[in-house]
C-alpha positions as semicolon CSV with decimal commas, in nm:
position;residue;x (nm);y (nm);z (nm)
1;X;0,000;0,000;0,000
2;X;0,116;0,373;-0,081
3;X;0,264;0,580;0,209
4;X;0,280;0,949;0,214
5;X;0,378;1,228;0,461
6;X;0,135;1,535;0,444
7;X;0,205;1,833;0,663
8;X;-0,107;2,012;0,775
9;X;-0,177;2,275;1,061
10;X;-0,453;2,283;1,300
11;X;-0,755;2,581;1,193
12;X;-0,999;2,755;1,377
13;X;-1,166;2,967;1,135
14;X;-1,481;2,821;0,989
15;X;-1,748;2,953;0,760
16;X;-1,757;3,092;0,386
17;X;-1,591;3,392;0,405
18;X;-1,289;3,286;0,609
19;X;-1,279;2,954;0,414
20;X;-1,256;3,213;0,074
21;X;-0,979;3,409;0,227
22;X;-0,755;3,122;0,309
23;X;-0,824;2,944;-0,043
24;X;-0,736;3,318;-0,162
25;X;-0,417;3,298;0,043
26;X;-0,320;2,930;-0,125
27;X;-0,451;2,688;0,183
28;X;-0,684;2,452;0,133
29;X;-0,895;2,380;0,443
30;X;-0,990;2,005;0,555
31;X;-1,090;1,763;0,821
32;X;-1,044;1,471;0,991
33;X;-1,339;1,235;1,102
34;X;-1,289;0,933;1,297
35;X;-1,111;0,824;1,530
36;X;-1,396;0,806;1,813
37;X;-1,294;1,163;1,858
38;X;-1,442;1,505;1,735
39;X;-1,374;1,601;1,372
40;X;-1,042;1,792;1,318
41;X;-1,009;2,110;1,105
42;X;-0,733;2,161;0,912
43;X;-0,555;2,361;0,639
44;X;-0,312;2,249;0,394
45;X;-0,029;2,478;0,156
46;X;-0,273;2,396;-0,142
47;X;0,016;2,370;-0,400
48;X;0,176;2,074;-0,212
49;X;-0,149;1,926;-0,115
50;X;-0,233;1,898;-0,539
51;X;0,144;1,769;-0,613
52;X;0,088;1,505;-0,374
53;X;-0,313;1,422;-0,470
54;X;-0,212;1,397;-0,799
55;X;0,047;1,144;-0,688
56;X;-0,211;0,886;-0,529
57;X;-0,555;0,956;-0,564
58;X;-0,782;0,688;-0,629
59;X;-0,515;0,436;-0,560
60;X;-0,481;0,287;-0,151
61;X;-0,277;0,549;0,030
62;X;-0,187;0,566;0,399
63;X;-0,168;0,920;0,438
64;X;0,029;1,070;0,764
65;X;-0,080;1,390;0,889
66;X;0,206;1,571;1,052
67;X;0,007;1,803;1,172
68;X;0,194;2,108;1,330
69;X;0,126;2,173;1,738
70;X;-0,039;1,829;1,762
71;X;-0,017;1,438;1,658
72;X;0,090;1,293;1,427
73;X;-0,268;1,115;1,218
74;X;-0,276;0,816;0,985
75;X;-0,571;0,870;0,743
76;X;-0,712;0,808;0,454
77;X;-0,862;1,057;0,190
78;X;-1,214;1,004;0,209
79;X;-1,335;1,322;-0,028
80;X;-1,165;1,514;-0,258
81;X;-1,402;1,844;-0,364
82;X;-1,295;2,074;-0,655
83;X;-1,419;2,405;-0,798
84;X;-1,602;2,251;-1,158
85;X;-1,498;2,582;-1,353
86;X;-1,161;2,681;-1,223
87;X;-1,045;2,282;-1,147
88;X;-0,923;2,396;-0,782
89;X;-0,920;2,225;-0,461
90;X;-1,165;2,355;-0,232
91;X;-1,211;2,122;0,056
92;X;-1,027;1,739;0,146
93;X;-1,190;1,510;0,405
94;X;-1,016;1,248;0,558
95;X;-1,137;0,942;0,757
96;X;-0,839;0,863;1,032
97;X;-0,806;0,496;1,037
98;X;-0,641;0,214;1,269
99;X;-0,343;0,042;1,118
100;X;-0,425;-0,279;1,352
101;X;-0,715;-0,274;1,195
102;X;-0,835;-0,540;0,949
103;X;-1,017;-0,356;0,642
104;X;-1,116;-0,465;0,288
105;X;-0,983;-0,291;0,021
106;X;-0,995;-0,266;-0,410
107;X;-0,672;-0,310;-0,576
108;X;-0,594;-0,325;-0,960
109;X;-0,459;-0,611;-1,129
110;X;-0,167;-0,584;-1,344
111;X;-0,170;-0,842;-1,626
112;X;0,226;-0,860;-1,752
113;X;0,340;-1,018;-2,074
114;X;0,205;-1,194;-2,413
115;X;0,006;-1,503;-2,404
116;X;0,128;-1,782;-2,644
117;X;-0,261;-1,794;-2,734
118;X;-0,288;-1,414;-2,833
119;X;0,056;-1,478;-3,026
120;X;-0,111;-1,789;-3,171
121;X;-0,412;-1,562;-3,262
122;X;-0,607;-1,613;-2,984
123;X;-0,820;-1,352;-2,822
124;X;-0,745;-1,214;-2,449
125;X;-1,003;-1,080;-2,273
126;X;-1,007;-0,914;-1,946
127;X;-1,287;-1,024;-1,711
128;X;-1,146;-0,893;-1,416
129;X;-0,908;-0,570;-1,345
130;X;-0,935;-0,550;-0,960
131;X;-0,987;-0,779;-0,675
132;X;-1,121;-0,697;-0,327
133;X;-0,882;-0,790;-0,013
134;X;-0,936;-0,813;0,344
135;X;-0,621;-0,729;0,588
136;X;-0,417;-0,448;0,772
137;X;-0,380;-0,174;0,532
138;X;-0,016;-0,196;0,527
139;X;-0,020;-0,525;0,430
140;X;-0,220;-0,455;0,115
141;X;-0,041;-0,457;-0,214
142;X;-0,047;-0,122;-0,425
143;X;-0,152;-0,370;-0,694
144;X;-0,153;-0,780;-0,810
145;X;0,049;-0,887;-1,101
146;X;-0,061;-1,188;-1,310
147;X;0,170;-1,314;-1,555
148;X;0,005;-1,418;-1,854
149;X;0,260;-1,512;-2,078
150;X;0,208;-1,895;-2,047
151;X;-0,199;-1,889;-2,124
152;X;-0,256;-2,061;-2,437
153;X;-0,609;-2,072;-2,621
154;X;-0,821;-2,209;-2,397
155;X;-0,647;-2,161;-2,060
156;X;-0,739;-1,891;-1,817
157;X;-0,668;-1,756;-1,463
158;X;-0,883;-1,738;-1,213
159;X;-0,892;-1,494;-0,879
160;X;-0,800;-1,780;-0,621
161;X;-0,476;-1,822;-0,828
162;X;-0,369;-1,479;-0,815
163;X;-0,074;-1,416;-0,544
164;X;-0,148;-1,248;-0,242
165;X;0,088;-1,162;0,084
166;X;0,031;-1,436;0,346
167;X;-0,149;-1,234;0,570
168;X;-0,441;-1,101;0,309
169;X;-0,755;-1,286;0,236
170;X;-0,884;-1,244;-0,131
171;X;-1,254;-1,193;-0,067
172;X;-1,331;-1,197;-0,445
173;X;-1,509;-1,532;-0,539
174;X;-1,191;-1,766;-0,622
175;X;-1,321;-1,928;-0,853
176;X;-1,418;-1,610;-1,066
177;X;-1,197;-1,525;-1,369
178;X;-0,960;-1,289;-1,401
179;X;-0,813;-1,336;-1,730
180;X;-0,898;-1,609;-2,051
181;X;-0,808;-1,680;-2,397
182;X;-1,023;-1,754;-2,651
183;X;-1,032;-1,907;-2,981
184;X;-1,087;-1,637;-3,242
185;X;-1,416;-1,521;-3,306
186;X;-1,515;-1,720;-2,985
187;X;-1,812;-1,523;-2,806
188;X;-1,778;-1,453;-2,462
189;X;-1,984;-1,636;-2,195
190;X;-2,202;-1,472;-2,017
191;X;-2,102;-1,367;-1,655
């Protein structure tokens, strides 16, 4: 899983027009839910908040707070809102979570290589492109690879075979598949 270091200071202000005046001033304000606690404000240098969004967004990220006069947070982005003409950050939630803790997460599959089938003129087709896991979010891969150079027409992969750190539990259906290759023209079955 994807591990980044945000710095962030506490805020006090709240409200439209002193939420304007900061986003004026190049800080983007957020929050922090969870954690049994009362939500956090925050505000973030906007420029480095966007280099580092644009980094990980919509992939699994443990985010760390450092969060100046207080604790350090581990969190994950929960919303991401943007102004729809000007394409700006205006607000970031994030939901502080437990590394302990198990969780289920979506990652991508990678499929690396060239089938022998699809080099034999066979057709590869994609049924799958992420599988859901269950464990501690640091044991989570950033995504699965699937090699599926040795597939010939015919042959296919299905979720149970794909690799996963001892510790995670695949809690797609195993027998599902991921990846198959089919005879030219072959019509694909219905899922």
């Amino acid at each position: 899983m994807y591990q980044v270091e945000i710095s962030a200071s506490v805020r006090n202000a709240s409200g439209k027009g002193p939420m304007r005046q900061l986003r004026m001033k190049g800080v983007t304000p957020a929050v922090v839910y969870g954690g049994g606690g009362e939500a956090l404000k925050l505000q973030l240098e906007t420029k480095s908040l966007m280099a580092k969004l644009l980094e990980f967004y919509r992939k699994n990220t443990v985010v760390t707070l450092k969060i100046d006069g207080a604790s350090d947070k581990c969190v994950m982005v929960g919303e991401v809102q943007t102004d729809p003409v000007r394409d700006t950050l205006i607000h970031v939630d994030f939901c502080e979570i437990d590394l302990q803790k198990k969780r289920v997460f979506t990652v991508p599959i990678v499929f690396n290589g060239t089938a022998k089938g699809v080099d034999l003129g066979g057709d590869m087709v994609i049924n799958h492109d992420k599988v859901v896991l269950e464990g501690v979010p640091l044991d989570i891969p950033d995504e699965c690879i699937v090699d599926v150079s040795p597939l010939g027409i015919g042959e296919n992969i299905k979720c149970g075979e794909i690799s996963v750190p001892a510790n995670v539990r695949m809690v797609t259906d195993s027998e599902a598949l991921a990846v198959s290759i089919l005879k030219p023209g072959q019509k694909v079955a219905a899922a």
